[in-house]
Tab-separated table of N, CA and C in Angstrom:
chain	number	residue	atom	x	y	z
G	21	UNK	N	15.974	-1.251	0.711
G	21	UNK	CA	15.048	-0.298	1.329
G	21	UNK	C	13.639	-0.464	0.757
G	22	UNK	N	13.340	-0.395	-0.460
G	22	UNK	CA	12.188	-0.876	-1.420
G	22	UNK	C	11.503	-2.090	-0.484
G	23	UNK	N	12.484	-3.175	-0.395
G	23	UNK	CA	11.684	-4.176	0.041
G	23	UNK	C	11.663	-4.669	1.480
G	24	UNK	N	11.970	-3.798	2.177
G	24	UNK	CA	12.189	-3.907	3.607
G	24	UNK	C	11.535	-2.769	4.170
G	25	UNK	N	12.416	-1.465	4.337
G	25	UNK	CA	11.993	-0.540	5.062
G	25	UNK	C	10.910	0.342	4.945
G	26	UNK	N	10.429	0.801	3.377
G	26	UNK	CA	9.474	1.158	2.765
G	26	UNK	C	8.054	0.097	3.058
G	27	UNK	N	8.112	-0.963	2.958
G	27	UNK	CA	6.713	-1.897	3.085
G	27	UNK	C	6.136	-1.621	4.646
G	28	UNK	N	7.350	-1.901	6.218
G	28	UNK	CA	7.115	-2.035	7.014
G	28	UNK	C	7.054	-0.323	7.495
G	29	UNK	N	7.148	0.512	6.866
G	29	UNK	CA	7.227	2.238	6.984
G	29	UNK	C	5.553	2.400	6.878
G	30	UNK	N	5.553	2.363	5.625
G	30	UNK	CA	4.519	2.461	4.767
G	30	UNK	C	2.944	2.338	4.971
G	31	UNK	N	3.304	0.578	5.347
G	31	UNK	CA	2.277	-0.203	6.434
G	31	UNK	C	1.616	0.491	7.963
G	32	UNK	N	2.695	0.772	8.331
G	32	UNK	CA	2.660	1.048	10.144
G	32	UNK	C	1.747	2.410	9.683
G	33	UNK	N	2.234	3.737	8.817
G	33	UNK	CA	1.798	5.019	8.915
G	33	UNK	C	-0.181	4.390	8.068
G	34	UNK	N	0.123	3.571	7.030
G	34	UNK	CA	-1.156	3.725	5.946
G	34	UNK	C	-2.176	2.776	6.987
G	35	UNK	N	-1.828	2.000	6.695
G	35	UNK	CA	-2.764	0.627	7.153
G	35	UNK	C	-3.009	0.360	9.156
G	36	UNK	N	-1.857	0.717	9.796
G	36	UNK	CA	-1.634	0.608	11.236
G	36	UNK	C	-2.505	1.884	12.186
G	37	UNK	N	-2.379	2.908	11.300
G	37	UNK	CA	-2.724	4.103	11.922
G	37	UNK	C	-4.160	4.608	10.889
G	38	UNK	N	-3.840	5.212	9.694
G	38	UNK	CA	-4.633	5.993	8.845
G	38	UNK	C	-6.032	5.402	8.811
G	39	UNK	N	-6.191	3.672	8.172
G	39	UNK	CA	-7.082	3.485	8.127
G	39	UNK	C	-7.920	2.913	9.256
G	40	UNK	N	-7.388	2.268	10.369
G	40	UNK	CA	-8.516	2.284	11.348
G	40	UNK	C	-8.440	3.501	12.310
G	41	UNK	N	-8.226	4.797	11.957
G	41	UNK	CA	-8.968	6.048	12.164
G	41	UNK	C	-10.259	6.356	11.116
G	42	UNK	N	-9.837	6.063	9.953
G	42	UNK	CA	-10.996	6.278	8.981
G	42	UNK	C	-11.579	5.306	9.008
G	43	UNK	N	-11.914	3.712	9.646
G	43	UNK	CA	-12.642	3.093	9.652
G	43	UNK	C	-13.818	3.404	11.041
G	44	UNK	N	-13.276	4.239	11.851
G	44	UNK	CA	-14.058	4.503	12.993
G	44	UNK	C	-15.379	5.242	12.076
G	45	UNK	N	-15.068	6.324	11.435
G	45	UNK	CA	-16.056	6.948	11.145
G	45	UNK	C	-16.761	6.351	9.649
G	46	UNK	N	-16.366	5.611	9.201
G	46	UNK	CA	-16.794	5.501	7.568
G	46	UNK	C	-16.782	3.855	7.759
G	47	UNK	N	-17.665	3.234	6.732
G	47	UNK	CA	-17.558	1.914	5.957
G	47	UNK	C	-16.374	1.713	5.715
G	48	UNK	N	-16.298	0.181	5.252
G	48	UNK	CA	-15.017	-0.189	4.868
G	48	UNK	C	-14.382	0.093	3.412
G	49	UNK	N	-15.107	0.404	2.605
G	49	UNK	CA	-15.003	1.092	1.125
G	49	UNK	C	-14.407	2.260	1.398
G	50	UNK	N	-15.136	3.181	2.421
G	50	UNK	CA	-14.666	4.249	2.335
G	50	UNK	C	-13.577	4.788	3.390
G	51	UNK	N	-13.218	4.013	4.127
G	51	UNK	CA	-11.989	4.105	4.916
G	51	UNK	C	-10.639	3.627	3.855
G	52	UNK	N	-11.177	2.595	2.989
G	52	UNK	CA	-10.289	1.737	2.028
G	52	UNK	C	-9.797	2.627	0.730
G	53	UNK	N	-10.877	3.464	0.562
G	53	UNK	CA	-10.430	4.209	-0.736
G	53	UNK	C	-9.771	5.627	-0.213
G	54	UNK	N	-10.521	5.848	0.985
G	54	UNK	CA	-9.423	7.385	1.140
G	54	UNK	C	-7.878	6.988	1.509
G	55	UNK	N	-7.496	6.061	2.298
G	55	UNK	CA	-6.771	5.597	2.436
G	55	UNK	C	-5.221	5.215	1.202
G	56	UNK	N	-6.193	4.003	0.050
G	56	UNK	CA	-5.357	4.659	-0.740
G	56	UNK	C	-5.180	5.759	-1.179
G	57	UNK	N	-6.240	6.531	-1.556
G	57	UNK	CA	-5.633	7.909	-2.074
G	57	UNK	C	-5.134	8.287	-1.764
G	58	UNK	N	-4.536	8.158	-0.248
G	58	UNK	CA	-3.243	8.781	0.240
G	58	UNK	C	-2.109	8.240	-0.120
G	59	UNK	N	-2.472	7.032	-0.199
G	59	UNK	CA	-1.488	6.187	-0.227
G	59	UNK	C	-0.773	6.320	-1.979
G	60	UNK	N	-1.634	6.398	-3.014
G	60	UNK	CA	-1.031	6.599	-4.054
G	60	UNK	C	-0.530	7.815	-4.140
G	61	UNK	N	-0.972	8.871	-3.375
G	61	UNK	CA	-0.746	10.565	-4.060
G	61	UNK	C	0.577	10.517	-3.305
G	62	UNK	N	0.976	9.849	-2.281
G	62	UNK	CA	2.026	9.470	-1.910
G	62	UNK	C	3.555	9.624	-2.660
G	63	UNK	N	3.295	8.702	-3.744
G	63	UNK	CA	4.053	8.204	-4.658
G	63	UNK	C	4.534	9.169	-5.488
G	64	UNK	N	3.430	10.028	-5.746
G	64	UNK	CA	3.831	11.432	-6.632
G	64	UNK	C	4.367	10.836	-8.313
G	65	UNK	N	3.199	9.865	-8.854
G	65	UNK	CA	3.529	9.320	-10.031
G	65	UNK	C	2.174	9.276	-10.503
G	66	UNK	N	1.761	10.147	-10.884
G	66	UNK	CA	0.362	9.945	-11.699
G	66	UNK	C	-0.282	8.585	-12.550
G	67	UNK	N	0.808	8.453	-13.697
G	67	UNK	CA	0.406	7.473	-14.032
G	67	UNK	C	0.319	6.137	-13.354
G	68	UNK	N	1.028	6.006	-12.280
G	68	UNK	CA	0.677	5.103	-11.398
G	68	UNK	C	-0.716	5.018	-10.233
G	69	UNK	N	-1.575	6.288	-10.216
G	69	UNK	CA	-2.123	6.538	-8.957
G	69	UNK	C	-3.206	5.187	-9.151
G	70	UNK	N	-3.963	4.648	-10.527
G	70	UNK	CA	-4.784	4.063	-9.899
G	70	UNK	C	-4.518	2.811	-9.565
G	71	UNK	N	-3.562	2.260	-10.330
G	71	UNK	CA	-2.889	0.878	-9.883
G	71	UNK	C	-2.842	0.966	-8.361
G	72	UNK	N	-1.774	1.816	-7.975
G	72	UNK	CA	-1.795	2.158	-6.470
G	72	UNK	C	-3.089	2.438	-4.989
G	73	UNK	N	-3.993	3.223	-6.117
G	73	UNK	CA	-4.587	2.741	-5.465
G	73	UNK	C	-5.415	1.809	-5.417
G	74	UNK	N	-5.659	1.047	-6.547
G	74	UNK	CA	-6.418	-0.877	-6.364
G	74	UNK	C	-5.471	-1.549	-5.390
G	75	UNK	N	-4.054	-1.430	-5.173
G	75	UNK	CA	-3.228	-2.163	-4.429
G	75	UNK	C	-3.216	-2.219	-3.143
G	76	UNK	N	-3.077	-0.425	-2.614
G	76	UNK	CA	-4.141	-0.121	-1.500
G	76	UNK	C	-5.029	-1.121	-0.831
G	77	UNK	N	-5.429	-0.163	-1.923
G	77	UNK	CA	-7.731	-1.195	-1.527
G	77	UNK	C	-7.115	-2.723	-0.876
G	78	UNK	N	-6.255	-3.573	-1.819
G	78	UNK	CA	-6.204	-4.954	-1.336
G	78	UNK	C	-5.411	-5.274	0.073
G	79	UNK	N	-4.483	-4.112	0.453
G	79	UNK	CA	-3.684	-4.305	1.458
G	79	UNK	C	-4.480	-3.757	2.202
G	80	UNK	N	-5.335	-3.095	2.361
G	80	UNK	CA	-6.493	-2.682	3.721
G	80	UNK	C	-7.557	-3.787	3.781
G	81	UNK	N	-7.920	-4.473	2.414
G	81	UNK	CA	-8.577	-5.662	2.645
G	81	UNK	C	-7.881	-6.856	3.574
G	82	UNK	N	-6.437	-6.547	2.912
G	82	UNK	CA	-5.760	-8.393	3.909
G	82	UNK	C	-5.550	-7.944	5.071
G	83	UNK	N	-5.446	-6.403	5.407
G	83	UNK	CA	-5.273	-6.072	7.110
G	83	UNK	C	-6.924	-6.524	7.489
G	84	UNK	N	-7.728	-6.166	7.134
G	84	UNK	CA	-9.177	-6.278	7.996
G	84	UNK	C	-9.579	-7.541	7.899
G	85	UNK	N	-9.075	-8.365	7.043
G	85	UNK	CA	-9.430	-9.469	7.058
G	85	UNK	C	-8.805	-10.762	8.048
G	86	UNK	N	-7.710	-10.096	7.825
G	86	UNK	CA	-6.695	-11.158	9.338
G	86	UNK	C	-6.607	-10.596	10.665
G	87	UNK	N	-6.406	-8.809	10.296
G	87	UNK	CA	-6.321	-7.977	11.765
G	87	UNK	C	-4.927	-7.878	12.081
G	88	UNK	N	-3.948	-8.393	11.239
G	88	UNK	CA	-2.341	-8.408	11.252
G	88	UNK	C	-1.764	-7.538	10.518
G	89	UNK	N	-1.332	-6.417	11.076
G	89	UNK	CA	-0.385	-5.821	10.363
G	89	UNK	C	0.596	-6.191	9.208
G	90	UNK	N	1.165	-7.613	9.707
G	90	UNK	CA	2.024	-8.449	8.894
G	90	UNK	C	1.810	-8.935	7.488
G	91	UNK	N	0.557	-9.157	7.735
G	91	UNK	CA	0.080	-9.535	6.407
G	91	UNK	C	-0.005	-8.558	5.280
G	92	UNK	N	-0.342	-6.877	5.384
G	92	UNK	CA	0.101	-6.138	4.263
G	92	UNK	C	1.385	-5.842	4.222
G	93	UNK	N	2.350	-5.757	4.979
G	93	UNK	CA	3.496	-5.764	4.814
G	93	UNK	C	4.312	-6.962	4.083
G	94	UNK	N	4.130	-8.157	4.038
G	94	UNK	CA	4.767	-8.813	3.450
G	94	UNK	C	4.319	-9.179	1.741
G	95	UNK	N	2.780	-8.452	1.577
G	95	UNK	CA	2.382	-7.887	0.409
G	95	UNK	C	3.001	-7.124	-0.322
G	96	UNK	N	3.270	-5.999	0.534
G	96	UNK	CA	3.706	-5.108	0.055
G	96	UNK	C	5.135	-4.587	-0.197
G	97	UNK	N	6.231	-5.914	0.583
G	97	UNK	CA	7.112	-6.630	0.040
G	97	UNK	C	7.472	-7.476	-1.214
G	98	UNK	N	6.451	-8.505	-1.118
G	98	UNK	CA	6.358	-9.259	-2.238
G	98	UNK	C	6.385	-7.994	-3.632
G	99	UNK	N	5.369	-7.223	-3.663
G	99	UNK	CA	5.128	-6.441	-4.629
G	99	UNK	C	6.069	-5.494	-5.057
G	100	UNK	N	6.850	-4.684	-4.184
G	100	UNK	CA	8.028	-3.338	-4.459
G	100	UNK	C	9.182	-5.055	-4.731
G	101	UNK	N	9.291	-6.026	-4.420
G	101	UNK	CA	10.285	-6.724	-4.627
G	101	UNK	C	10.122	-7.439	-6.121
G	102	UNK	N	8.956	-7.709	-6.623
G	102	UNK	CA	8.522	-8.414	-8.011
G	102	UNK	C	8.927	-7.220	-8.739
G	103	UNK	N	8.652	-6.145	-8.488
G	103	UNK	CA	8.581	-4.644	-9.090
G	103	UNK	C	10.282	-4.398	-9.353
G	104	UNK	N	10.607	-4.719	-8.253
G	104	UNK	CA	12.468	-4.253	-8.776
G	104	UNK	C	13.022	-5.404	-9.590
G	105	UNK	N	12.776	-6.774	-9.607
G	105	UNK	CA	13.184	-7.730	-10.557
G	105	UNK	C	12.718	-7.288	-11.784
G	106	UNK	N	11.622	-7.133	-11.662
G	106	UNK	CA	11.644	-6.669	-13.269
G	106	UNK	C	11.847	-5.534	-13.713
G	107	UNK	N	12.286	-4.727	-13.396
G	107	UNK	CA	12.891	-3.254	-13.399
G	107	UNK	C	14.421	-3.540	-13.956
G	108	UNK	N	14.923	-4.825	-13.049
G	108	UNK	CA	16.649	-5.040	-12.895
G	108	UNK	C	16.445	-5.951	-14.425
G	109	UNK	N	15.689	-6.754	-14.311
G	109	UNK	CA	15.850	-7.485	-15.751
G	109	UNK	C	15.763	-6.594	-17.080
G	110	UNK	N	14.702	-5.862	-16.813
G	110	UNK	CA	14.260	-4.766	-18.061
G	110	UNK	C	15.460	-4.150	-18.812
G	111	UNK	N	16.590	-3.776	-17.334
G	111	UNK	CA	17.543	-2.918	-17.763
G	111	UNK	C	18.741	-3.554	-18.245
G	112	UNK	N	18.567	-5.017	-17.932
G	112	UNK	CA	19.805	-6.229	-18.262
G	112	UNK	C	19.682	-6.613	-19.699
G	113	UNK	N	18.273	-6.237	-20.504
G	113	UNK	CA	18.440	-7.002	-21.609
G	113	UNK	C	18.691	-5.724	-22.492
């Protein structure tokens, strides 16, 4: 679910919808940063919010930059999937 349903969930509501509504009215900084902030407060992990949201920022960058949905999603695959390997290893040793 982490690396499947969550990325392509995630994507469609943050990046598909949220931010090119907030890009109509705002710059790309600032469609990019409110955006994550949703996107991290999301998470409901503080100490995670700003990582989350620099990660954000980059997955609204690779959407505007290609115009493909696909492309933050398989980011954002790659990433919840690097994230559980080392989670699974952490707990193996």
């Amino acid at each position: 679910a982490a690396v499947f349903i969550a990325p392509v969930s995630e994507e469609a509501l943050f990046r598909g919808i949220l931010f090119p509504a907030l890009l109509k009215n705002r710059r790309f900084a600032g469609a990019a940063l409110l955006t994550g902030a949703y996107f991290a407060l999301m998470h409901f992990h503080a100490p995670s919010f700003l990582p989350l949201l620099a990660l954000s920022v980059a997955f609204s960058a690779a959407y505007a930059a290609t115009g493909s949905l696909l492309t933050p999603i398989v980011m954002h695959a790659f990433f919840n999937g690097t994230s559980l390997l080392l989670f699974l290893a952490s707990e193996a040793t």
